[in-house]
mmCIF file of C-alpha atoms and ligand atoms in Angstrom:
data_model
loop_
_atom_site.group_PDB
_atom_site.id
_atom_site.type_symbol
_atom_site.label_atom_id
_atom_site.label_comp_id
_atom_site.label_asym_id
_atom_site.label_seq_id
_atom_site.Cartn_x
_atom_site.Cartn_y
_atom_site.Cartn_z
ATOM 1 C CA UNK A 1 12.601 -6.477 8.855
ATOM 2 C CA UNK A 2 11.974 -8.210 5.885
ATOM 3 C CA UNK A 3 8.616 -10.017 4.670
ATOM 4 C CA UNK A 4 8.769 -12.691 3.154
ATOM 5 C CA UNK A 5 6.546 -14.475 0.257
ATOM 6 C CA UNK A 6 4.417 -11.473 -0.803
ATOM 7 C CA UNK A 7 1.924 -11.381 -2.899
ATOM 8 C CA UNK A 8 2.135 -7.971 -4.612
ATOM 9 C CA UNK A 9 1.469 -5.695 -8.018
ATOM 10 C CA UNK A 10 4.654 -4.695 -7.732
ATOM 11 C CA UNK A 11 5.068 -2.187 -11.347
ATOM 12 C CA UNK A 12 1.816 -3.396 -12.213
ATOM 13 C CA UNK A 13 2.826 -7.396 -12.132
ATOM 14 C CA UNK A 14 0.865 -10.025 -9.742
ATOM 15 C CA UNK A 15 3.383 -11.444 -8.429
ATOM 16 C CA UNK A 16 5.341 -13.349 -5.426
ATOM 17 C CA UNK A 17 8.662 -11.009 -3.752
ATOM 18 C CA UNK A 18 10.105 -9.949 -0.965
ATOM 19 C CA UNK A 19 10.107 -6.883 0.836
ATOM 20 C CA UNK A 20 13.213 -5.453 2.393
ATOM 21 C CA UNK A 21 12.019 -2.774 5.604
ATOM 22 C CA UNK A 22 14.311 -0.613 6.807
ATOM 23 C CA UNK A 23 13.433 2.549 9.797
ATOM 24 C CA UNK A 24 9.732 2.738 8.563
ATOM 25 C CA UNK A 25 10.481 2.539 4.761
ATOM 26 C CA UNK A 26 10.641 -0.277 1.813
ATOM 27 C CA UNK A 27 14.432 -0.373 0.767
ATOM 28 C CA UNK A 28 14.427 -3.397 -1.539
ATOM 29 C CA UNK A 29 11.268 -4.609 -3.352
ATOM 30 C CA UNK A 30 13.331 -8.146 -4.658
ATOM 31 C CA UNK A 31 12.400 -11.652 -5.795
ATOM 32 C CA UNK A 32 12.932 -13.812 -3.091
ATOM 33 C CA UNK A 33 16.087 -16.050 -3.808
ATOM 34 C CA UNK A 34 17.930 -13.166 -3.820
ATOM 35 C CA UNK A 35 17.567 -12.594 -1.014
ATOM 36 C CA UNK A 36 19.428 -15.016 1.178
ATOM 37 C CA UNK A 37 22.716 -13.637 2.036
ATOM 38 C CA UNK A 38 21.494 -9.542 4.764
ATOM 39 C CA UNK A 39 21.154 -10.030 7.742
ATOM 40 C CA UNK A 40 17.893 -9.138 9.256
ATOM 41 C CA UNK A 41 16.543 -9.118 12.144
ATOM 42 C CA UNK A 42 13.276 -10.424 12.000
ATOM 43 C CA UNK A 43 11.344 -12.332 9.190
ATOM 44 C CA UNK A 44 7.710 -12.614 8.820
ATOM 45 C CA UNK A 45 7.007 -14.978 6.532
ATOM 46 C CA UNK A 46 3.448 -14.130 5.030
ATOM 47 C CA UNK A 47 2.544 -17.312 3.543
ATOM 48 C CA UNK A 48 1.967 -15.837 -0.272
ATOM 49 C CA UNK A 49 -0.932 -14.086 0.704
ATOM 50 C CA UNK A 50 -2.003 -10.810 -0.105
ATOM 51 C CA UNK A 51 0.721 -7.516 0.613
ATOM 52 C CA UNK A 52 -1.793 -4.001 -0.389
ATOM 53 C CA UNK A 53 -0.113 -1.051 0.608
ATOM 54 C CA UNK A 54 -2.021 0.578 3.490
ATOM 55 C CA UNK A 55 -5.704 1.849 3.204
ATOM 56 C CA UNK A 56 -5.872 5.334 3.066
ATOM 57 C CA UNK A 57 -8.722 6.360 4.230
ATOM 58 C CA UNK A 58 -9.984 10.463 3.625
ATOM 59 C CA UNK A 59 -13.112 10.459 5.402
ATOM 60 C CA UNK A 60 -13.118 9.248 8.469
ATOM 61 C CA UNK A 61 -15.277 11.273 11.811
ATOM 62 C CA UNK A 62 -13.893 10.108 15.254
ATOM 63 C CA UNK A 63 -16.185 12.078 16.813
ATOM 64 C CA UNK A 64 -13.233 13.285 19.293
ATOM 65 C CA UNK A 65 -12.573 15.533 20.762
ATOM 66 C CA UNK A 66 -15.822 16.233 21.680
ATOM 67 C CA UNK A 67 -17.978 13.753 20.679
ATOM 68 C CA UNK A 68 -15.232 11.037 22.454
ATOM 69 C CA UNK A 69 -18.578 8.638 23.854
ATOM 70 C CA UNK A 70 -19.653 7.572 19.987
ATOM 71 C CA UNK A 71 -15.137 6.847 18.904
ATOM 72 C CA UNK A 72 -12.249 8.344 20.234
ATOM 73 C CA UNK A 73 -8.632 8.429 18.271
ATOM 74 C CA UNK A 74 -7.852 4.977 20.178
ATOM 75 C CA UNK A 75 -10.869 2.972 19.040
ATOM 76 C CA UNK A 76 -11.834 4.761 15.773
ATOM 77 C CA UNK A 77 -7.580 4.070 14.586
ATOM 78 C CA UNK A 78 -8.087 0.302 16.284
ATOM 79 C CA UNK A 79 -10.919 -0.225 13.557
ATOM 80 C CA UNK A 80 -8.294 1.081 11.405
ATOM 81 C CA UNK A 81 -6.632 -1.586 11.856
ATOM 82 C CA UNK A 82 -8.294 -3.925 11.652
ATOM 83 C CA UNK A 83 -9.736 -2.890 8.102
ATOM 84 C CA UNK A 84 -6.249 -2.432 6.951
ATOM 85 C CA UNK A 85 -6.677 1.597 7.363
ATOM 86 C CA UNK A 86 -2.603 2.330 7.623
ATOM 87 C CA UNK A 87 -4.232 6.309 7.160
ATOM 88 C CA UNK A 88 -6.775 7.377 8.602
ATOM 89 C CA UNK A 89 -8.181 11.591 7.290
ATOM 90 C CA UNK A 90 -10.466 13.104 9.914
ATOM 91 C CA UNK A 91 -13.231 15.450 9.638
ATOM 92 C CA UNK A 92 -13.838 18.958 10.911
ATOM 93 C CA UNK A 93 -17.023 18.345 12.469
ATOM 94 C CA UNK A 94 -15.869 17.533 15.919
ATOM 95 C CA UNK A 95 -16.939 19.681 19.059
ATOM 96 C CA UNK A 96 -15.577 22.722 18.546
ATOM 97 C CA UNK A 97 -15.481 22.665 14.737
ATOM 98 C CA UNK A 98 -12.292 22.460 13.450
ATOM 99 C CA UNK A 99 -12.257 26.363 11.800
ATOM 100 C CA UNK A 100 -9.382 27.670 13.172
ATOM 101 C CA UNK A 101 -5.473 27.483 13.892
ATOM 102 C CA UNK A 102 -6.216 27.511 17.394
ATOM 103 C CA UNK A 103 -8.898 24.876 17.899
ATOM 104 C CA UNK A 104 -7.230 22.497 15.156
ATOM 105 C CA UNK A 105 -3.571 22.652 16.967
ATOM 106 C CA UNK A 106 -5.118 21.484 20.118
ATOM 107 C CA UNK A 107 -6.477 18.475 18.378
ATOM 108 C CA UNK A 108 -3.837 17.889 16.651
ATOM 109 C CA UNK A 109 -2.263 17.539 20.313
ATOM 110 C CA UNK A 110 -5.072 15.596 21.683
ATOM 111 C CA UNK A 111 -4.649 12.965 19.337
ATOM 112 C CA UNK A 112 -0.562 12.834 20.239
ATOM 113 C CA UNK A 113 0.501 8.693 21.308
ATOM 114 C CA UNK A 114 -3.250 7.346 20.318
ATOM 115 C CA UNK A 115 -3.696 6.511 17.813
ATOM 116 C CA UNK A 116 -2.817 2.729 15.842
ATOM 117 C CA UNK A 117 -2.337 3.974 12.568
ATOM 118 C CA UNK A 118 -1.254 7.577 10.879
ATOM 119 C CA UNK A 119 -3.692 10.348 10.506
ATOM 120 C CA UNK A 120 -4.615 13.942 8.912
ATOM 121 C CA UNK A 121 -7.127 16.222 9.496
ATOM 122 C CA UNK A 122 -9.313 18.241 7.442
ATOM 123 C CA UNK A 123 -10.287 21.999 8.488
ATOM 124 C CA UNK A 124 -13.318 23.017 8.336
ATOM 125 C CA UNK A 125 -14.797 26.257 6.418
ATOM 126 C CA UNK A 126 -17.729 28.401 8.754
ATOM 127 C CA UNK A 127 -20.071 30.474 7.099
ATOM 128 C CA UNK A 128 -18.279 32.680 9.289
ATOM 129 C CA UNK A 129 -16.306 33.366 7.339
ATOM 130 C CA UNK A 130 -12.542 31.668 8.533
ATOM 131 C CA UNK A 131 -10.858 32.697 5.580
ATOM 132 C CA UNK A 132 -7.919 34.401 7.731
ATOM 133 C CA UNK A 133 -7.399 30.048 9.321
ATOM 134 C CA UNK A 134 -7.424 28.562 6.586
ATOM 135 C CA UNK A 135 -5.253 30.734 4.667
ATOM 136 C CA UNK A 136 -2.600 30.140 8.189
ATOM 137 C CA UNK A 137 -3.593 25.837 9.226
ATOM 138 C CA UNK A 138 -3.165 25.485 4.687
ATOM 139 C CA UNK A 139 0.204 23.705 5.304
ATOM 140 C CA UNK A 140 -1.217 21.605 8.150
ATOM 141 C CA UNK A 141 -4.193 20.178 6.451
ATOM 142 C CA UNK A 142 -5.842 17.739 4.226
ATOM 143 C CA UNK A 143 -8.616 19.865 2.901
ATOM 144 C CA UNK A 144 -11.175 22.912 3.903
ATOM 145 C CA UNK A 145 -14.216 20.278 4.514
ATOM 146 C CA UNK A 146 -17.291 22.922 3.185
ATOM 147 C CA UNK A 147 -20.219 21.136 3.541
ATOM 148 C CA UNK A 148 -23.243 23.207 1.126
ATOM 149 C CA UNK A 149 -25.537 20.435 2.520
ATOM 150 C CA UNK A 150 -26.997 20.048 5.828
ATOM 151 C CA UNK A 151 -25.480 17.020 8.134
ATOM 152 C CA UNK A 152 -24.660 15.883 11.545
ATOM 153 C CA UNK A 153 -22.937 18.371 13.040
ATOM 154 C CA UNK A 154 -24.400 22.518 12.174
ATOM 155 C CA UNK A 155 -21.531 23.084 9.645
ATOM 156 C CA UNK A 156 -23.723 24.701 6.276
ATOM 157 C CA UNK A 157 -22.738 26.839 4.725
ATOM 158 C CA UNK A 158 -25.208 28.300 2.423
ATOM 159 C CA UNK A 159 -24.469 32.194 1.461
ATOM 160 C CA UNK A 160 -22.000 32.729 -1.475
ATOM 161 C CA UNK A 161 -19.981 35.334 -0.594
ATOM 162 C CA UNK A 162 -18.647 33.013 2.114
ATOM 163 C CA UNK A 163 -18.394 30.930 0.004
ATOM 164 C CA UNK A 164 -16.044 32.116 -2.448
ATOM 165 C CA UNK A 165 -13.450 33.189 -0.273
ATOM 166 C CA UNK A 166 -13.288 29.801 1.026
ATOM 167 C CA UNK A 167 -12.441 28.204 -1.773
ATOM 168 C CA UNK A 168 -9.947 31.226 -3.339
ATOM 169 C CA UNK A 169 -7.748 30.758 0.588
ATOM 170 C CA UNK A 170 -8.316 26.212 0.024
ATOM 171 C CA UNK A 171 -5.778 24.499 -1.081
ATOM 172 C CA UNK A 172 -8.332 22.335 -1.639
ATOM 173 C CA UNK A 173 -11.532 22.017 -0.891
ATOM 174 C CA UNK A 174 -13.507 18.505 0.044
ATOM 175 C CA UNK A 175 -18.047 19.395 -0.587
ATOM 176 C CA UNK A 176 -20.496 17.949 1.541
ATOM 177 C CA UNK A 177 -22.534 18.124 -2.136
ATOM 178 C CA UNK A 178 -25.834 16.514 -2.901
ATOM 179 C CA UNK A 179 -27.437 16.599 -6.753
ATOM 180 C CA UNK A 180 -27.655 20.953 -7.825
ATOM 181 C CA UNK A 181 -25.065 21.419 -5.118
ATOM 182 C CA UNK A 182 -22.401 19.232 -7.295
ATOM 183 C CA UNK A 183 -23.192 21.548 -9.604
ATOM 184 C CA UNK A 184 -22.556 24.520 -7.205
ATOM 185 C CA UNK A 185 -18.776 23.215 -6.045
ATOM 186 C CA UNK A 186 -18.048 22.779 -9.518
ATOM 187 C CA UNK A 187 -18.896 26.388 -10.300
ATOM 188 C CA UNK A 188 -17.700 27.606 -7.666
ATOM 189 C CA UNK A 189 -13.857 24.724 -8.827
ATOM 190 C CA UNK A 190 -13.717 26.532 -11.795
ATOM 191 C CA UNK A 191 -14.552 30.341 -10.719
ATOM 192 C CA UNK A 192 -11.662 29.682 -9.071
ATOM 193 C CA UNK A 193 -9.254 27.001 -9.953
ATOM 194 C CA UNK A 194 -9.646 25.320 -7.319
ATOM 195 C CA UNK A 195 -8.891 21.264 -6.745
ATOM 196 C CA UNK A 196 -12.312 19.945 -5.767
ATOM 197 C CA UNK A 197 -13.427 17.094 -3.806
ATOM 198 C CA UNK A 198 -16.418 15.674 -4.433
ATOM 199 C CA UNK A 199 -17.064 13.772 -0.925
ATOM 200 C CA UNK A 200 -19.465 10.364 -1.375
ATOM 201 C CA UNK A 201 -20.768 10.611 -4.307
ATOM 202 C CA UNK A 202 -24.110 8.662 -4.249
ATOM 203 C CA UNK A 203 -26.358 8.857 -7.203
ATOM 204 C CA UNK A 204 -25.833 8.368 -10.829
ATOM 205 C CA UNK A 205 -26.571 12.295 -11.967
ATOM 206 C CA UNK A 206 -23.612 13.035 -9.858
ATOM 207 C CA UNK A 207 -21.246 10.508 -11.701
ATOM 208 C CA UNK A 208 -22.821 12.154 -15.174
ATOM 209 C CA UNK A 209 -21.691 15.604 -13.639
ATOM 210 C CA UNK A 210 -18.537 14.443 -12.643
ATOM 211 C CA UNK A 211 -17.359 13.097 -15.670
ATOM 212 C CA UNK A 212 -18.521 16.079 -17.836
ATOM 213 C CA UNK A 213 -16.458 18.402 -15.091
ATOM 214 C CA UNK A 214 -13.969 16.090 -15.417
ATOM 215 C CA UNK A 215 -13.619 16.006 -19.117
ATOM 216 C CA UNK A 216 -13.749 19.552 -19.566
ATOM 217 C CA UNK A 217 -10.141 19.479 -17.324
ATOM 218 C CA UNK A 218 -11.311 20.800 -14.247
ATOM 219 C CA UNK A 219 -9.046 19.122 -11.710
ATOM 220 C CA UNK A 220 -12.029 17.255 -9.818
ATOM 221 C CA UNK A 221 -11.865 13.775 -8.200
ATOM 222 C CA UNK A 222 -14.877 12.025 -6.620
ATOM 223 C CA UNK A 223 -15.903 9.693 -3.742
ATOM 224 C CA UNK A 224 -17.286 6.924 -3.213
ATOM 225 C CA UNK A 225 -18.887 4.584 0.755
ATOM 226 C CA UNK A 226 -19.322 1.731 0.193
ATOM 227 C CA UNK A 227 -22.821 1.837 1.334
ATOM 228 C CA UNK A 228 -23.640 3.368 -1.089
ATOM 229 C CA UNK A 229 -21.772 0.867 -3.498
ATOM 230 C CA UNK A 230 -22.969 -2.217 -1.574
ATOM 231 C CA UNK A 231 -26.724 -0.915 0.284
ATOM 232 C CA UNK A 232 -30.127 0.591 -1.500
ATOM 233 C CA UNK A 233 -32.936 1.700 -0.269
ATOM 234 C CA UNK A 234 -34.920 -0.507 0.186
ATOM 235 C CA UNK A 235 -32.634 -2.051 2.812
ATOM 236 C CA UNK A 236 -33.392 1.796 4.449
ATOM 237 C CA UNK A 237 -34.205 1.364 8.292
ATOM 238 C CA UNK A 238 -33.513 3.347 10.795
ATOM 239 C CA UNK A 239 -29.455 1.941 11.513
ATOM 240 C CA UNK A 240 -29.088 2.099 7.912
ATOM 241 C CA UNK A 241 -29.544 6.362 8.111
ATOM 242 C CA UNK A 242 -26.705 8.473 6.904
ATOM 243 C CA UNK A 243 -25.739 11.927 4.683
ATOM 244 C CA UNK A 244 -26.419 11.377 1.083
ATOM 245 C CA UNK A 245 -29.029 8.742 2.075
ATOM 246 C CA UNK A 246 -28.970 5.048 -0.044
ATOM 247 C CA UNK A 247 -30.347 5.763 -3.443
ATOM 248 C CA UNK A 248 -31.167 3.145 -6.303
ATOM 249 C CA UNK A 249 -29.739 0.081 -7.026
ATOM 250 C CA UNK A 250 -29.515 1.191 -10.135
ATOM 251 C CA UNK A 251 -26.872 4.390 -8.541
ATOM 252 C CA UNK A 252 -24.702 1.132 -6.932
ATOM 253 C CA UNK A 253 -24.594 0.119 -10.435
ATOM 254 C CA UNK A 254 -23.200 3.253 -12.642
ATOM 255 C CA UNK A 255 -21.269 4.338 -8.845
ATOM 256 C CA UNK A 256 -19.579 0.478 -9.315
ATOM 257 C CA UNK A 257 -19.335 1.986 -13.781
ATOM 258 C CA UNK A 258 -18.077 5.389 -11.867
ATOM 259 C CA UNK A 259 -14.871 3.710 -9.837
ATOM 260 C CA UNK A 260 -13.867 1.421 -13.139
ATOM 261 C CA UNK A 261 -13.907 4.206 -15.713
ATOM 262 C CA UNK A 262 -11.416 6.086 -14.032
ATOM 263 C CA UNK A 263 -14.545 8.605 -13.502
ATOM 264 C CA UNK A 264 -14.410 8.219 -9.525
ATOM 265 C CA UNK A 265 -10.912 8.283 -7.527
ATOM 266 C CA UNK A 266 -10.935 7.032 -3.981
ATOM 267 C CA UNK A 267 -13.648 4.859 -2.046
ATOM 268 C CA UNK A 268 -13.785 6.696 1.450
ATOM 269 C CA UNK A 269 -16.202 5.205 4.237
ATOM 270 C CA UNK A 270 -17.399 7.660 5.460
ATOM 271 C CA UNK A 271 -17.093 6.218 8.838
ATOM 272 C CA UNK A 272 -19.548 8.193 10.834
ATOM 273 C CA UNK A 273 -20.457 6.640 14.730
ATOM 274 C CA UNK A 274 -23.189 7.024 16.437
ATOM 275 C CA UNK A 275 -24.765 4.675 19.182
ATOM 276 C CA UNK A 276 -27.389 2.451 19.088
ATOM 277 C CA UNK A 277 -29.261 4.222 21.360
ATOM 278 C CA UNK A 278 -28.961 7.404 19.500
ATOM 279 C CA UNK A 279 -29.880 5.812 16.899
ATOM 280 C CA UNK A 280 -32.326 3.797 17.753
ATOM 281 C CA UNK A 281 -33.946 6.322 19.411
ATOM 282 C CA UNK A 282 -33.979 10.131 16.901
ATOM 283 C CA UNK A 283 -32.985 10.729 13.435
ATOM 284 C CA UNK A 284 -29.245 10.313 13.581
ATOM 285 C CA UNK A 285 -27.309 10.453 9.895
ATOM 286 C CA UNK A 286 -23.744 8.287 9.961
ATOM 287 C CA UNK A 287 -22.734 4.498 9.935
ATOM 288 C CA UNK A 288 -19.009 3.078 10.900
ATOM 289 C CA UNK A 289 -17.147 1.688 8.109
ATOM 290 C CA UNK A 290 -13.578 2.304 8.754
ATOM 291 C CA UNK A 291 -13.544 -1.496 9.975
ATOM 292 C CA UNK A 292 -15.095 -2.889 6.974
ATOM 293 C CA UNK A 293 -13.776 -1.081 3.978
ATOM 294 C CA UNK A 294 -11.311 -3.541 2.515
ATOM 295 C CA UNK A 295 -12.771 -6.997 2.876
ATOM 296 C CA UNK A 296 -16.064 -5.421 1.823
ATOM 297 C CA UNK A 297 -14.060 -3.849 -1.315
ATOM 298 C CA UNK A 298 -12.564 -7.865 -1.778
ATOM 299 C CA UNK A 299 -16.212 -9.195 -1.663
ATOM 300 C CA UNK A 300 -15.662 -8.065 -5.310
ATOM 301 C CA UNK A 301 -12.150 -8.666 -6.256
ATOM 302 C CA UNK A 302 -12.224 -10.040 -10.043
ATOM 303 C CA UNK A 303 -15.507 -9.899 -10.739
ATOM 304 C CA UNK A 304 -16.584 -5.441 -10.599
ATOM 305 C CA UNK A 305 -12.825 -4.593 -9.587
ATOM 306 C CA UNK A 306 -9.947 -6.412 -10.124
ATOM 307 C CA UNK A 307 -6.725 -5.951 -8.164
ATOM 308 C CA UNK A 308 -4.999 -2.753 -9.542
ATOM 309 C CA UNK A 309 -8.695 -0.930 -9.809
ATOM 310 C CA UNK A 310 -9.031 -1.216 -5.905
ATOM 311 C CA UNK A 311 -4.938 0.410 -4.922
ATOM 312 C CA UNK A 312 -5.541 2.638 -6.756
ATOM 313 C CA UNK A 313 -9.157 3.746 -5.144
ATOM 314 C CA UNK A 314 -8.009 3.099 -1.977
ATOM 315 C CA UNK A 315 -4.482 4.187 -1.455
ATOM 316 C CA UNK A 316 -2.970 5.483 -4.180
ATOM 317 C CA UNK A 317 -5.247 8.197 -5.631
ATOM 318 C CA UNK A 318 -6.165 8.861 -1.970
ATOM 319 C CA UNK A 319 -2.047 9.899 -1.194
ATOM 320 C CA UNK A 320 -1.689 11.983 -4.494
ATOM 321 C CA UNK A 321 -5.074 13.649 -4.922
ATOM 322 C CA UNK A 322 -3.703 15.389 -0.360
ATOM 323 C CA UNK A 323 -0.327 15.115 -1.211
ATOM 324 C CA UNK A 324 -0.180 12.967 1.141
ATOM 325 C CA UNK A 325 3.922 12.498 1.488
ATOM 326 C CA UNK A 326 5.394 9.705 1.319
ATOM 327 C CA UNK A 327 2.061 7.153 0.962
ATOM 328 C CA UNK A 328 -0.045 5.064 -1.042
ATOM 329 C CA UNK A 329 1.683 2.719 -3.067
ATOM 330 C CA UNK A 330 4.232 0.220 -2.844
ATOM 331 C CA UNK A 331 7.635 0.881 -3.633
ATOM 332 C CA UNK A 332 11.335 1.269 -2.726
ATOM 333 C CA UNK A 333 11.504 5.015 -0.572
ATOM 334 C CA UNK A 334 7.695 4.678 0.284
ATOM 335 C CA UNK A 335 7.006 4.506 3.637
ATOM 336 C CA UNK A 336 6.320 0.366 5.237
ATOM 337 C CA UNK A 337 2.359 0.356 5.553
ATOM 338 C CA UNK A 338 1.304 -2.466 4.683
ATOM 339 C CA UNK A 339 -1.789 -5.166 4.770
ATOM 340 C CA UNK A 340 -1.093 -8.605 4.409
ATOM 341 C CA UNK A 341 -5.069 -10.028 3.813
ATOM 342 C CA UNK A 342 -6.339 -13.947 2.987
ATOM 343 C CA UNK A 343 -8.053 -13.782 0.378
ATOM 344 C CA UNK A 344 -9.398 -17.648 1.293
ATOM 345 C CA UNK A 345 -10.481 -16.816 5.106
ATOM 346 C CA UNK A 346 -14.982 -15.360 4.068
ATOM 347 C CA UNK A 347 -15.000 -14.462 7.779
ATOM 348 C CA UNK A 348 -19.260 -13.207 8.863
ATOM 349 C CA UNK A 349 -18.931 -10.001 9.678
ATOM 350 C CA UNK A 350 -20.664 -9.182 13.358
ATOM 351 C CA UNK A 351 -21.263 -6.922 15.615
ATOM 352 C CA UNK A 352 -19.860 -8.995 18.857
ATOM 353 C CA UNK A 353 -16.103 -8.495 17.226
ATOM 354 C CA UNK A 354 -16.092 -5.075 16.707
ATOM 355 C CA UNK A 355 -13.409 -2.751 18.882
ATOM 356 C CA UNK A 356 -15.112 1.065 17.157
ATOM 357 C CA UNK A 357 -16.368 2.611 20.532
ATOM 358 C CA UNK A 358 -20.310 2.269 19.104
ATOM 359 C CA UNK A 359 -20.253 -1.267 18.934
ATOM 360 C CA UNK A 360 -22.210 -2.116 16.028
ATOM 361 C CA UNK A 361 -21.549 -2.614 12.136
ATOM 362 C CA UNK A 362 -24.063 -1.831 9.077
ATOM 363 C CA UNK A 363 -22.732 -5.137 7.833
ATOM 364 C CA UNK A 364 -23.808 -7.323 11.052
ATOM 365 C CA UNK A 365 -24.238 -11.073 8.861
ATOM 366 C CA UNK A 366 -22.306 -9.649 5.503
ATOM 367 C CA UNK A 367 -19.284 -13.019 4.792
ATOM 368 C CA UNK A 368 -16.151 -10.873 4.055
ATOM 369 C CA UNK A 369 -14.329 -11.758 1.099
ATOM 370 C CA UNK A 370 -10.866 -11.715 3.282
ATOM 371 C CA UNK A 371 -9.363 -10.977 6.231
ATOM 372 C CA UNK A 372 -6.706 -8.904 7.177
ATOM 373 C CA UNK A 373 -4.296 -10.647 9.252
ATOM 374 C CA UNK A 374 -1.493 -7.922 9.276
ATOM 375 C CA UNK A 375 -1.319 -4.271 9.323
ATOM 376 C CA UNK A 376 1.568 -2.465 9.296
ATOM 377 C CA UNK A 377 2.093 1.572 10.340
ATOM 378 C CA UNK A 378 5.745 2.535 8.898
ATOM 379 C CA UNK A 379 7.170 -1.200 9.800
ATOM 380 C CA UNK A 380 5.299 -1.882 12.402
ATOM 381 C CA UNK A 381 3.509 -4.584 13.085
ATOM 382 C CA UNK A 382 0.017 -2.627 14.821
ATOM 383 C CA UNK A 383 -2.840 -4.912 14.465
ATOM 384 C CA UNK A 384 -1.782 -8.919 13.778
ATOM 385 C CA UNK A 385 -4.679 -10.644 13.062
ATOM 386 C CA UNK A 386 -5.969 -10.735 16.577
ATOM 387 C CA UNK A 387 -4.590 -8.022 18.785
ATOM 388 C CA UNK A 388 -3.648 -4.130 19.017
ATOM 389 C CA UNK A 389 0.457 -3.817 19.816
ATOM 390 C CA UNK A 390 1.251 -0.649 20.106
ATOM 391 C CA UNK A 391 -0.081 3.521 19.212
ATOM 392 C CA UNK A 392 2.539 4.690 16.443
ATOM 393 C CA UNK A 393 0.811 6.676 14.093
ATOM 394 C CA UNK A 394 1.660 9.731 14.184
ATOM 395 C CA UNK A 395 0.451 13.482 11.817
ATOM 396 C CA UNK A 396 1.432 13.018 7.928
ATOM 397 C CA UNK A 397 3.042 16.026 6.304
ATOM 398 C CA UNK A 398 1.877 17.144 2.805
ATOM 399 C CA UNK A 399 4.025 18.063 -0.032
ATOM 400 C CA UNK A 400 4.672 21.068 -2.198
ATOM 401 C CA UNK A 401 2.215 23.102 -0.238
HETATM 402 O O1 LIG B 1 -24.354 10.325 7.526
HETATM 403 C C1 LIG B 1 -23.389 11.188 8.095
HETATM 404 N N1 LIG B 1 -23.052 11.578 9.200
HETATM 405 N N2 LIG B 1 -23.335 12.337 7.049
HETATM 406 C C2 LIG B 1 -22.638 13.671 7.439
HETATM 407 O O2 LIG B 1 -22.560 14.226 6.331
HETATM 408 C C3 LIG B 1 -21.850 12.895 7.754
HETATM 409 C C4 LIG B 1 -21.289 12.001 9.118
HETATM 410 C C5 LIG B 1 -21.727 12.694 10.706
HETATM 411 O O3 LIG B 1 -20.422 13.119 11.567
HETATM 412 O O4 LIG B 1 -22.592 12.049 11.545
HETATM 413 ZN ZN1 LIG B 2 -20.900 14.308 4.321
HETATM 414 ZN ZN1 LIG B 3 -18.994 12.348 5.836
#
């Protein structure tokens, strides 16, 4: 397959290129005129639109198995494809929690042939100390996710000794840690020399803690969710309730600053769908996100963020941090996970267009910064701007563990 007239950022330079794809991999990135003589079965002219490496969202809650009335692998992956997300990494607070090898195996089996995009799993750290299970599954998961604060799913771990054992046996730990718990997580990472991924930073003080930890030379990474960049506490209502909760405008600014100066490494949506009925009838933490993260970030293109940083934080860095094989950048030999976006099409985001099973978006009425024209996973179009084509999604592999 040949993608013609692609606007790309390649080796740091913006230009129009043709991208040749064979067996799901990028095999050549040409200057347009050089390709004429090739014998190619399928040619897609993208007309000078941007072609970005597919978004990798390292933080989703697809609710499958166990809570699949909110979302399931199929609908969640449709939301991904529509939003330009070609790989998602799912969190362990599904039911049962992903805290044993057996449950992980069942989750892997359950997801087969049901996703439009590629995917991986975070394993869950358990308060009952499942460090023996962590040892067994290391190669098959992105990280061990530990909840240091209470959130959806009752997975809080509090005991020092248990936390120590979980850190000791993990290759990388992801944490839900807010405020003081950020210090606790950094301290554990320092003591056990473990890479640490701080999920959904939401406060200025947390960005400062991360900046200091990086300065110290620790392998500590930070994620921010779009809602903590674009929304603040003055907008909070029962729908916009999530953990961590929305903060102040000054925190939004500090998070943008952290993103731009390299303190914060990734955008992760914390896609946490609940039905409207649940959101309206009881305190329910979490909002959907994968469907809109790219179009939201594109709103700030050439304002708060440049294209290079956008690709870094949405694709390259998540792949690097979790050592996801062959993904994250536009480069020869890498998977042809690509998203074509028209940044001149600023369309209004609407509840009625939502494909996530939860059926609503916190961004109803907001104007997006670009329209996804197509999403390719390993060289196959899985979303064409309108329809969903084929559930070819597979589990990702991780490097050298
Ligand atoms: O708001 C949240 N929702 N925060 C979390 O940590 C979990 C998530 C969920 O699974 O609903
Ligand atoms: Zn969380
Ligand atoms: Zn989460």
